[in-house]
mmCIF file of C-alpha atoms and ligand atoms in Angstrom:
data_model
loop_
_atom_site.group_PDB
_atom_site.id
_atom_site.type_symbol
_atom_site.label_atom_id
_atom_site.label_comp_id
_atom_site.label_asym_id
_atom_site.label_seq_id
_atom_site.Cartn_x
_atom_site.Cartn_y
_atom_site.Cartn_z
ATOM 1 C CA UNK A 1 31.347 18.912 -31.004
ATOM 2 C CA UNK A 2 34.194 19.419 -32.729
ATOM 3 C CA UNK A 3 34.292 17.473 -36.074
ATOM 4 C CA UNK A 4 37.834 15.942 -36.171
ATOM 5 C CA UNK A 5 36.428 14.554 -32.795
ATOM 6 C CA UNK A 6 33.127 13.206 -34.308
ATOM 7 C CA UNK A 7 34.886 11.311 -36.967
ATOM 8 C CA UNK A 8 36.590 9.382 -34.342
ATOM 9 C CA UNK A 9 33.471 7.971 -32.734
ATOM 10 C CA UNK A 10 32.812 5.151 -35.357
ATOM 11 C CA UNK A 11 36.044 3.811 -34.611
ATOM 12 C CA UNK A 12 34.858 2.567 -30.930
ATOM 13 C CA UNK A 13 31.567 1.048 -32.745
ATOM 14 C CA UNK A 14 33.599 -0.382 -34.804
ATOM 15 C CA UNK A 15 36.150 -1.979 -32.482
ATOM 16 C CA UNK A 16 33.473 -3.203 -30.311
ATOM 17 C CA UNK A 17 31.718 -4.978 -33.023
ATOM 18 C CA UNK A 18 34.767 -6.337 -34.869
ATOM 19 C CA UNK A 19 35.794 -8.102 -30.247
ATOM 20 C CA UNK A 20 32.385 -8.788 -30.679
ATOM 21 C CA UNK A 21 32.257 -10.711 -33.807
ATOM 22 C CA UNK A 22 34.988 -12.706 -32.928
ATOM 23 C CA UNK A 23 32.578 -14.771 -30.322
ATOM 24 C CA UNK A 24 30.132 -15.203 -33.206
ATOM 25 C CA UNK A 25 27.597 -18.572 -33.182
ATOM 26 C CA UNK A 26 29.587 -19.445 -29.961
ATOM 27 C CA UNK A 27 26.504 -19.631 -27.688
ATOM 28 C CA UNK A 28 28.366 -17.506 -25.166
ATOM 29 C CA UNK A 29 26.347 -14.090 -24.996
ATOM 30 C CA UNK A 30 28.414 -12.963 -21.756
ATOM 31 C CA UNK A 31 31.808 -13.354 -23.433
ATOM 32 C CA UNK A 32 30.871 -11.671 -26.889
ATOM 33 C CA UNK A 33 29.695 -8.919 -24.493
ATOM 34 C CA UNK A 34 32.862 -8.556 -22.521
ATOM 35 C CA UNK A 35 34.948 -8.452 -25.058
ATOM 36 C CA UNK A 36 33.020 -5.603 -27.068
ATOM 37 C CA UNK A 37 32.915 -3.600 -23.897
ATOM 38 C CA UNK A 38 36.564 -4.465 -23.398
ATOM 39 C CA UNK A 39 37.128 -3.021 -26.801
ATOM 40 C CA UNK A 40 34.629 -0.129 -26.444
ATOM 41 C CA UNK A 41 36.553 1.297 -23.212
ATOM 42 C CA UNK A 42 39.879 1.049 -24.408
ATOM 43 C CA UNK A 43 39.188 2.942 -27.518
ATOM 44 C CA UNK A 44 36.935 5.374 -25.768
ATOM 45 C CA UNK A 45 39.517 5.913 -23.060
ATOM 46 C CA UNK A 46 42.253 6.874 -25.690
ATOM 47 C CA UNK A 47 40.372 9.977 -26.900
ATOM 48 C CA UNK A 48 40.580 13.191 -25.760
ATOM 49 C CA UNK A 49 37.245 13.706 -24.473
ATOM 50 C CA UNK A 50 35.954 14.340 -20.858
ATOM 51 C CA UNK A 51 33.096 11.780 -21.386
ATOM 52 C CA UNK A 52 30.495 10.031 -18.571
ATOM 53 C CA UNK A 53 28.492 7.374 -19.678
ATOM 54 C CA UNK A 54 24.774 8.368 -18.694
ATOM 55 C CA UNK A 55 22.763 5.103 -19.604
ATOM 56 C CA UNK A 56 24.676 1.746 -20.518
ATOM 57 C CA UNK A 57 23.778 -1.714 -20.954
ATOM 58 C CA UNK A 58 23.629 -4.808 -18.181
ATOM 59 C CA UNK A 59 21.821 -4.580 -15.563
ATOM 60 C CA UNK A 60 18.978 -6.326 -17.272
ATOM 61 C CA UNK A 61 20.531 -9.700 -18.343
ATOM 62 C CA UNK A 62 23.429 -9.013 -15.487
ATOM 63 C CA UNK A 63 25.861 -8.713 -18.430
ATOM 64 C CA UNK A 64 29.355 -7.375 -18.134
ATOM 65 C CA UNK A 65 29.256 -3.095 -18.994
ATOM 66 C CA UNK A 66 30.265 -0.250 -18.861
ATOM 67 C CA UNK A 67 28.721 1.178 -16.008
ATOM 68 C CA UNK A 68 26.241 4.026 -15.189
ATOM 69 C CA UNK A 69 28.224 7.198 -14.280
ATOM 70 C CA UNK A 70 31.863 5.851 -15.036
ATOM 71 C CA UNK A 71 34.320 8.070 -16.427
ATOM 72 C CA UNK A 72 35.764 7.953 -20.040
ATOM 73 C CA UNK A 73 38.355 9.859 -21.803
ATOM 74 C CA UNK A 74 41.359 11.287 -21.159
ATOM 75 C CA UNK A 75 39.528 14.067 -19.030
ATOM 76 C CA UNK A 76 41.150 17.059 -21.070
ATOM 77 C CA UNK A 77 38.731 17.404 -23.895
ATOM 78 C CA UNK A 78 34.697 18.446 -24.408
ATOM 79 C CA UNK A 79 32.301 17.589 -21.670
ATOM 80 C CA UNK A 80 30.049 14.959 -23.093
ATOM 81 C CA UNK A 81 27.525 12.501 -22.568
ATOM 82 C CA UNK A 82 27.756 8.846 -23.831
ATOM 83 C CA UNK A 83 25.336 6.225 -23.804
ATOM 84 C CA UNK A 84 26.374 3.330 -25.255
ATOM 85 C CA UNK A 85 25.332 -0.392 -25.737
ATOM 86 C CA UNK A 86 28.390 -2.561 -26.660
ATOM 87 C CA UNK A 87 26.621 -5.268 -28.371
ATOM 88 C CA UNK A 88 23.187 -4.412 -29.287
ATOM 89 C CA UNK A 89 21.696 -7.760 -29.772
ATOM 90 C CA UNK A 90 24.352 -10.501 -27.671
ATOM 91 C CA UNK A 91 21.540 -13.165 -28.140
ATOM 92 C CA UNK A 92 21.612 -12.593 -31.573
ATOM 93 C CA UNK A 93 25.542 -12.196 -31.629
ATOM 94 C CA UNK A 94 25.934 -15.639 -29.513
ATOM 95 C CA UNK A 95 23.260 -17.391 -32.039
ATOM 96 C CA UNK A 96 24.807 -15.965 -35.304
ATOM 97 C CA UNK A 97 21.342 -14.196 -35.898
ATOM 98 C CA UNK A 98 20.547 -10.994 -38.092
ATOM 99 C CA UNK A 99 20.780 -7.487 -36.650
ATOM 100 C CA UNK A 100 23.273 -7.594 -34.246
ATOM 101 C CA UNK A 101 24.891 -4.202 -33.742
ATOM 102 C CA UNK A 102 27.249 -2.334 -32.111
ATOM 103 C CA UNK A 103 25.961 1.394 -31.245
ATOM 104 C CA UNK A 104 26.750 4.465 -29.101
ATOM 105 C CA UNK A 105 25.196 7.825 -28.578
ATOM 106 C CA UNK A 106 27.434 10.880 -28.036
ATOM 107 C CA UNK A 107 25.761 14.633 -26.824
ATOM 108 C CA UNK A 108 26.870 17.815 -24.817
ATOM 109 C CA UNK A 109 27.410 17.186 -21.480
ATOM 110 C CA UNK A 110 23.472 17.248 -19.849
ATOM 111 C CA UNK A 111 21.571 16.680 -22.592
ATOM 112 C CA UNK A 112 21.170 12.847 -22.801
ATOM 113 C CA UNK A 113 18.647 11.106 -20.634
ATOM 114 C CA UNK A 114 20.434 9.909 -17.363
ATOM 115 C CA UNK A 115 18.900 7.018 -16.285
ATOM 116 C CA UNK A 116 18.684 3.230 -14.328
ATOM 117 C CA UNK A 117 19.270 -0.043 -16.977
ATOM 118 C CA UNK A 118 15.627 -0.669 -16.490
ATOM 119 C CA UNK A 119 12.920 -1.266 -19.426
ATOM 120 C CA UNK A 120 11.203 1.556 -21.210
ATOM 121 C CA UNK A 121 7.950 1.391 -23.745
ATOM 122 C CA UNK A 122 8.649 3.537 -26.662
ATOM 123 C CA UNK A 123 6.923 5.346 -29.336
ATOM 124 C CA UNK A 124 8.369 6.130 -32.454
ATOM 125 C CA UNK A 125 7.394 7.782 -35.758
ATOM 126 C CA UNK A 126 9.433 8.979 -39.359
ATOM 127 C CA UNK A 127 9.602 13.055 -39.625
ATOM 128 C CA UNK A 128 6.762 12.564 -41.851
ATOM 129 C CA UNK A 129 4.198 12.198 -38.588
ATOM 130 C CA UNK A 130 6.711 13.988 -36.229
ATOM 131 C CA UNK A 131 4.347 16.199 -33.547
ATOM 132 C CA UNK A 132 1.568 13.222 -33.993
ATOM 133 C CA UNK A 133 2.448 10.884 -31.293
ATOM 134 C CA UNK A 134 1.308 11.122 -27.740
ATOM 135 C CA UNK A 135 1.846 8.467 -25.195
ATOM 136 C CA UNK A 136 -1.120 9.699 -22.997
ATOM 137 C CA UNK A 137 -3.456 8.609 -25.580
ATOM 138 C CA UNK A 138 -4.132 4.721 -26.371
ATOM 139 C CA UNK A 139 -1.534 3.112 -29.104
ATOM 140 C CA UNK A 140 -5.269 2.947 -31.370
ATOM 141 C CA UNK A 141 -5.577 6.607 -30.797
ATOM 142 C CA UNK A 142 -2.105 7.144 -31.623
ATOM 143 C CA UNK A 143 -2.203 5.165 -35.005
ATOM 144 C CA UNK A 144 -5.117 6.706 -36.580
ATOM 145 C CA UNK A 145 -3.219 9.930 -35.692
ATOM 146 C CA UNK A 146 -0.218 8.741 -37.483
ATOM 147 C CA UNK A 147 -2.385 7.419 -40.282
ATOM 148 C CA UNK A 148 -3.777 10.569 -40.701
ATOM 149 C CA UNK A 149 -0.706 12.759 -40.512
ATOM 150 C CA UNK A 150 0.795 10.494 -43.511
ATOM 151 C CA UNK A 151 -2.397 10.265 -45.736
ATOM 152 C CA UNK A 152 -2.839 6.440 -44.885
ATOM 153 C CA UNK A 153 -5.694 3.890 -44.077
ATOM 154 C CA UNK A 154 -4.931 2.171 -40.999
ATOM 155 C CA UNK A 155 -4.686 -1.241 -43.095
ATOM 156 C CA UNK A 156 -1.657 0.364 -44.809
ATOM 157 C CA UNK A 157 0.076 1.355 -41.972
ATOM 158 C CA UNK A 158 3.137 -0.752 -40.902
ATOM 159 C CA UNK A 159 4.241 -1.319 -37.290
ATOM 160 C CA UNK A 160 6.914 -2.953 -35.976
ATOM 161 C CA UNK A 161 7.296 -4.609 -32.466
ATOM 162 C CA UNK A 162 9.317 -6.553 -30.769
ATOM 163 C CA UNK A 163 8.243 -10.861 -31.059
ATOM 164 C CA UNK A 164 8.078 -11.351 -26.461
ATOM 165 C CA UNK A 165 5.321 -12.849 -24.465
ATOM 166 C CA UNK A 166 4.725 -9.369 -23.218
ATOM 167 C CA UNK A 167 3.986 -8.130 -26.306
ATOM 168 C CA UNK A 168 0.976 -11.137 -27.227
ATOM 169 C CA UNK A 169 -2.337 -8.668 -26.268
ATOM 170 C CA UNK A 170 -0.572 -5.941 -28.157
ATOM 171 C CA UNK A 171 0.205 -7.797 -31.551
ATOM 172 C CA UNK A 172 -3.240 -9.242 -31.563
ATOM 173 C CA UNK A 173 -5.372 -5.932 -30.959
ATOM 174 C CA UNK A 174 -2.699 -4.728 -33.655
ATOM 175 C CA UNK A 175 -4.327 -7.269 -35.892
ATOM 176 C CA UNK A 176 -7.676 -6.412 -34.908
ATOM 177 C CA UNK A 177 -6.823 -2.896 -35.646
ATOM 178 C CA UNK A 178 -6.118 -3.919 -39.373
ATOM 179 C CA UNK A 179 -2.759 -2.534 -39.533
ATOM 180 C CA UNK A 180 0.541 -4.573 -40.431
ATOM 181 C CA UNK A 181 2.885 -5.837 -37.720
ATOM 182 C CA UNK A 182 6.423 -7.033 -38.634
ATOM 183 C CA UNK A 183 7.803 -8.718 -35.856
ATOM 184 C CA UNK A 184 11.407 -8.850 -34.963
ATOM 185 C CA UNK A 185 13.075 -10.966 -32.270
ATOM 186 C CA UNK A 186 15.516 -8.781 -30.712
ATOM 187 C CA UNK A 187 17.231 -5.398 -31.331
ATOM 188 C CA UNK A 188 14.697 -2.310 -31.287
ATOM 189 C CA UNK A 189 17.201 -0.039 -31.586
ATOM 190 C CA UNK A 190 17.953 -1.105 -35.756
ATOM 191 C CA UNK A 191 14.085 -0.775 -36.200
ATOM 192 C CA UNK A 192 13.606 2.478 -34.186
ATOM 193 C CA UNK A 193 15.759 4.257 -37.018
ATOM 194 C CA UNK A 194 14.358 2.084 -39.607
ATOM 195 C CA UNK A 195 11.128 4.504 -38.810
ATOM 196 C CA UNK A 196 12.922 7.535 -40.316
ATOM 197 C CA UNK A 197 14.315 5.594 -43.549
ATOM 198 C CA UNK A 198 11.674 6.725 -46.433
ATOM 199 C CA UNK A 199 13.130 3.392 -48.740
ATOM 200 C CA UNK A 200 12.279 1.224 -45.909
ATOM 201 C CA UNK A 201 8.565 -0.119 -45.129
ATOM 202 C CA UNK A 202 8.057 0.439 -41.500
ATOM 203 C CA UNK A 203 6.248 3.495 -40.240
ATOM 204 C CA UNK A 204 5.914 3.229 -36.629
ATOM 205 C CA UNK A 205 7.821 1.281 -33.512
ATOM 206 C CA UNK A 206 6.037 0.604 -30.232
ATOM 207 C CA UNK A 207 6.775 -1.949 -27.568
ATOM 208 C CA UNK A 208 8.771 -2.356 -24.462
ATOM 209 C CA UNK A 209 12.440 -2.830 -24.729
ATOM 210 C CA UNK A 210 15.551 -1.430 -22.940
ATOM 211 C CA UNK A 211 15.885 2.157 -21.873
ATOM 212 C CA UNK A 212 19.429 2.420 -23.035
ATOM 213 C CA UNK A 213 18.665 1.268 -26.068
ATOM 214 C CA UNK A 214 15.961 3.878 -25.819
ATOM 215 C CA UNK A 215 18.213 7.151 -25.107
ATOM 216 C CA UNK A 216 20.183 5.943 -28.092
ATOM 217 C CA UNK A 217 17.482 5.371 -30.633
ATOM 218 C CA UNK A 218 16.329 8.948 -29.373
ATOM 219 C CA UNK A 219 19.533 10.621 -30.099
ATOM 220 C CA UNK A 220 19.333 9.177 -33.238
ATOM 221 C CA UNK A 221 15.511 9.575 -34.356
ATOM 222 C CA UNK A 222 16.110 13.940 -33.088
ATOM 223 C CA UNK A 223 19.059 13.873 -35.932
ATOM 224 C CA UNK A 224 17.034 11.962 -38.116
ATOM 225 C CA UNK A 225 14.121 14.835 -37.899
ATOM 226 C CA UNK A 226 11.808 12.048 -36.428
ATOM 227 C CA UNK A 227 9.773 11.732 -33.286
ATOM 228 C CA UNK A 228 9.781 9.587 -29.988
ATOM 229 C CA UNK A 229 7.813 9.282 -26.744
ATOM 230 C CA UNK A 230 8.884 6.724 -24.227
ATOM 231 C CA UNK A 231 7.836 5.593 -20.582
ATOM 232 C CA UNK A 232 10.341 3.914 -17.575
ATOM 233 C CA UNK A 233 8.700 0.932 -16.612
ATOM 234 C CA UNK A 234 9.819 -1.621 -13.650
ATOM 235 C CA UNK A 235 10.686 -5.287 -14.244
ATOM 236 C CA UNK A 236 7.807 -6.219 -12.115
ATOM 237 C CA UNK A 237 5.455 -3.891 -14.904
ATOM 238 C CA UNK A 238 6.781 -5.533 -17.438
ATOM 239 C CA UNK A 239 7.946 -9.430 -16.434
ATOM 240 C CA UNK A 240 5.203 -9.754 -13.466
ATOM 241 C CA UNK A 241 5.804 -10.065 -9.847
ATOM 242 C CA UNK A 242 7.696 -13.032 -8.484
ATOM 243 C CA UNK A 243 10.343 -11.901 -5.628
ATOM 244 C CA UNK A 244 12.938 -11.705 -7.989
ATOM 245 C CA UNK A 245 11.285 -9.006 -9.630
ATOM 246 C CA UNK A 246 9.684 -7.250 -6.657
ATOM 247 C CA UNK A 247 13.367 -6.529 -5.733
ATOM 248 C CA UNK A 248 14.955 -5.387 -9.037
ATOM 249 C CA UNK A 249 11.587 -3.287 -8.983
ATOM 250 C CA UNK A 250 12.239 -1.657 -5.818
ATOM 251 C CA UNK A 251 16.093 -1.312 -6.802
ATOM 252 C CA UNK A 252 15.053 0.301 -10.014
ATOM 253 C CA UNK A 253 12.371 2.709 -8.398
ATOM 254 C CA UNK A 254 15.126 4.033 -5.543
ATOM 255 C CA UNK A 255 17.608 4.452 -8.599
ATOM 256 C CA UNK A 256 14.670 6.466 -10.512
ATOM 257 C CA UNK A 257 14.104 8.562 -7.261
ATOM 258 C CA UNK A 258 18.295 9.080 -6.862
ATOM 259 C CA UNK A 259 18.433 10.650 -10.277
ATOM 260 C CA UNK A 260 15.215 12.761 -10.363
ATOM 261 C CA UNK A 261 13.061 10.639 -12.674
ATOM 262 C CA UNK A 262 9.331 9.219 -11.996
ATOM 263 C CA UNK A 263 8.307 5.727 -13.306
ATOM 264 C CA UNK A 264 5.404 5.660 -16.118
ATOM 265 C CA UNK A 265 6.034 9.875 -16.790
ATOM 266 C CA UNK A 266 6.165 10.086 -20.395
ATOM 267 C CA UNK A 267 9.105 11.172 -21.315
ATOM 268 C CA UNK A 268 9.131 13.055 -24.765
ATOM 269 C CA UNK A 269 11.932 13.442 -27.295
ATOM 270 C CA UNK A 270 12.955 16.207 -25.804
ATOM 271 C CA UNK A 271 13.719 14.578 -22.480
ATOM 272 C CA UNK A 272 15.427 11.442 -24.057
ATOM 273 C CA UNK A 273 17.735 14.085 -26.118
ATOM 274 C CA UNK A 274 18.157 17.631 -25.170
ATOM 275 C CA UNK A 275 19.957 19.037 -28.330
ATOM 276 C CA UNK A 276 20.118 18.927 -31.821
ATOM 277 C CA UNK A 277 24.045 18.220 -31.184
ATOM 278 C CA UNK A 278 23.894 14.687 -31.226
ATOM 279 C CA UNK A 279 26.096 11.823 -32.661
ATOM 280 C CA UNK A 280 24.890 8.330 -33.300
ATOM 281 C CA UNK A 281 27.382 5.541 -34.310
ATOM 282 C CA UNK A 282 26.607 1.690 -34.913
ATOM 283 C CA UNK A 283 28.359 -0.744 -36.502
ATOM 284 C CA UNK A 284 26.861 -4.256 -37.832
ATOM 285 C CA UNK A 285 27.858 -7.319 -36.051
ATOM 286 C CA UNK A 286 25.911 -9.568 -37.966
ATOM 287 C CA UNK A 287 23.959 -8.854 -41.353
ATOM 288 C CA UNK A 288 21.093 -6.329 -40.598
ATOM 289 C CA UNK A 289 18.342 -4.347 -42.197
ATOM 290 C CA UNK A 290 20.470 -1.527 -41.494
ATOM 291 C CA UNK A 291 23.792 -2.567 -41.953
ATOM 292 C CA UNK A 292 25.632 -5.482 -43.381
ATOM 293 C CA UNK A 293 27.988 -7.274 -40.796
ATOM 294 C CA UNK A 294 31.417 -7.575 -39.956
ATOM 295 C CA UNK A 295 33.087 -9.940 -42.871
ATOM 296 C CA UNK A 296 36.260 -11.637 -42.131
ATOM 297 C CA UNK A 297 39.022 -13.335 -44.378
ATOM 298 C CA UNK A 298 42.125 -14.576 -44.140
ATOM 299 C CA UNK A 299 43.702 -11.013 -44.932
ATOM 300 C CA UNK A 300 41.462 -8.332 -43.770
ATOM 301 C CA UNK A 301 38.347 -7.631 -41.626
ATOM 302 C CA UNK A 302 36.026 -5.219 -42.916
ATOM 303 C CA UNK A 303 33.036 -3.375 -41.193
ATOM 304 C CA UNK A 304 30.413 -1.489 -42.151
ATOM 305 C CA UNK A 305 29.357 1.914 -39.714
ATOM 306 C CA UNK A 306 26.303 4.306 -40.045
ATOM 307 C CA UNK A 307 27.259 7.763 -38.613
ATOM 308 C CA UNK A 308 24.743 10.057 -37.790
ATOM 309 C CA UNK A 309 25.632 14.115 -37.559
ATOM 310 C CA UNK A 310 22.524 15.864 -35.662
ATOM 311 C CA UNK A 311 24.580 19.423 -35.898
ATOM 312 C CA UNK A 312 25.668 18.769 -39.666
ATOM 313 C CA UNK A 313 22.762 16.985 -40.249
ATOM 314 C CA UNK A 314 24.825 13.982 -42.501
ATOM 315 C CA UNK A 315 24.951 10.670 -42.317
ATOM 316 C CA UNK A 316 28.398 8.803 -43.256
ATOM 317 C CA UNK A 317 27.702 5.117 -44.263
ATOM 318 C CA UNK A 318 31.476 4.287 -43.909
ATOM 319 C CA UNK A 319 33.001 0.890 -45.212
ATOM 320 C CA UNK A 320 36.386 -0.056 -43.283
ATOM 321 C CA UNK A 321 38.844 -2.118 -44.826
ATOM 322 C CA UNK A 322 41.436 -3.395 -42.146
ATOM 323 C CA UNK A 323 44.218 -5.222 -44.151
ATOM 324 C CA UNK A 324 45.291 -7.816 -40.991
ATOM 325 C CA UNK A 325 49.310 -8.124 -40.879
ATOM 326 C CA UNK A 326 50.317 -11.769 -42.768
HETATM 327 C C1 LIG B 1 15.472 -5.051 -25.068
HETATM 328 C C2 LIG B 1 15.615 -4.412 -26.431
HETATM 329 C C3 LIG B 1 16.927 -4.818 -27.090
HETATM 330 O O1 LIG B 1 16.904 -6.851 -25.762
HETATM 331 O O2 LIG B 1 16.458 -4.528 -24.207
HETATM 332 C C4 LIG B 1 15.644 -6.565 -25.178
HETATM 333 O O3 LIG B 1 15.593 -3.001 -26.290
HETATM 334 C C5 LIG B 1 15.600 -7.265 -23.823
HETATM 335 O O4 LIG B 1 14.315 -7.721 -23.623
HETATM 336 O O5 LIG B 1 16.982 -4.312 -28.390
HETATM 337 P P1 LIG B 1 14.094 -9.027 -22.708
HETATM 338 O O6 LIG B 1 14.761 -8.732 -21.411
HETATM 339 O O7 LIG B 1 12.630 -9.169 -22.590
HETATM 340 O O8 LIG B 1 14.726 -10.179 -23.448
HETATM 341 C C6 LIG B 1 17.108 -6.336 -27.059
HETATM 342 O O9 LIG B 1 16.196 -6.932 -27.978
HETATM 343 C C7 LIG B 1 18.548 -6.686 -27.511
HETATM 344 O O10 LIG B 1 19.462 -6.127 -26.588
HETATM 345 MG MG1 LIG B 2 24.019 -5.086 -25.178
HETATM 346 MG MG1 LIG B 3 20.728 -4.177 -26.213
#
């Protein structure tokens, strides 16, 4: 990708998390997410890319998005691949919670993961145990692999996981297991990459979360030098089987069929992100372990963005002043 293009990216993180930010502690998760993909389109429309979105965010909570396979761009430009999720944490956003974010993945065109909104269960490690992880084995098996692979005991090993009731059996045996769990209520996508951040404490993610939020966590963790395995999984696998379910299940499985994918395969990072040419951009909403959030006075709004070059291997933590007209 050309890099006059690439430094435009953080600009459509950053205007979705600045529309975003504006529906702060308002309760109103649906309207802080409409307006940030409002804000996402419009600047993602204006550049001159030829751009398809191949995973967004919705589907699951039936939130407004930008949809699976729609068109971005002003069609002239590089083929690429976007995957985007507007507001990476709209509960969080709507409860003026930590971690909210705004992120998007950008790739050659073929090379991201196309797949259904559905839910995903994801493996991820720091460069330091990249080559270690392998879904096919248990998550114990895996551990005291990645233990190994950094010179650890198991009982200094940190894990992070996401804090739902389908996570309970797992965060116990975790326990058990004698390693450290930090749980986190929402946003797996902030501590996916914390993984591959030597200053920070965690050294492994697992649990079941979103799959766009997957495909962009991937893109990052391949710039990052780290490592990922993940699994589709139906709402019925992972929120049990009342009719509801049964028929988002079925919806998701015919989608899965459509586009050439099979439930439960383990997908590796190589299948969540073909090429090393990848682009990660996220802006903070709210105040995060990653990034701070958007601040607002009476005379400017500023934002802090984390850009992530896979090709150049850099990463830009850019602070944006926006001096508002008096
Ligand atoms: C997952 C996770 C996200 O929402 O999508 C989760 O990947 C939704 O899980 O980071 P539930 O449907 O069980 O609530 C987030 O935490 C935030 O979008
Ligand atoms: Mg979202
Ligand atoms: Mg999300």
């Amino acid at each position: 990708m050309k890099h006059t293009l690439t430094q435009q990216f953080y600009r459509v993180t950053e205007a979705a998390a600045v529309a975003g930010f504006k529906w702060l502690g308002r309760g109103d998760k649906n309207h802080a997410d409409g307006a940030a993909v409002a804000a996402m389109r419009q600047q993602l429309n204006a550049m001159p890319i030829d751009g398809t979105i191949v995973i967004g965010e919705g589907e699951i909570d039936d939130a407004p998005m930008l949809y699976i396979g729609e068109k971005v761009g002003q069609s002239s430009g590089e083929r690429i691949d976007i995957a985007v999720d507007p507001i990476e944490g709209t509960r969080m956003t709507a409860l003026g919670q930590s971690n909210a974010l705004s992120v998007m993945a950008v790739a050659e065109a073929g090379t991201l993961l196309h797949a259904p909104d559905m839910y995903m269960e994801k493996l991820i490690v720091g460069p330091a145990a990249k080559g270690t992880i392998n879904l096919h084995l248990s998550l114990e098996e895996n551990l005291k692999l990645i233990s190994q692979a950094l010179q650890k005991s198991l009982s200094d090993l940190t894990v992070s996981i996401l804090d739902k009731p389908r996570h309970t059996p797992v965060i116990a045996a975790l326990y058990k297991l004698g390693v450290r769990v930090f749980t986190f209520p929402d946003g797996d996508v902030s501590a996916s990459l914390l993984t591959c951040f030597p200053d920070q404490p965690i050294d492994v993610m697992y649990g079941i979360g979103g799959a766009p939020e997957g495909v962009i966590s991937a893109a990052a963790i391949r710039a990052l030098g780290g490592d990922m395995h993940a699994r589709l999984l139906t709402r019925e696998q992972v929120k049990g089987t009342s009719a509801e379910h049964q028929q988002a299940s079925r919806e998701e499985v015919r989608r899965c069929q459509a586009m050439g994918l099979t439930i439960g395969q383990v997908l590796r990072l190589d299948d969540l992100a073909k090429s090393d040419n990848v682009l990660f951009s996220a802006t903070g909403i709210t105040d995060g372990d990653l990034l701070k959030g958007v601040e607002a006075s009476e005379s400017s709004i500023t934002t802090h963005s984390l850009v992530i070059d896979g090709q150049r291997q850099t990463q830009q933590w850019i602070k944006t002043v926006n001096r508002l007209a008096l």
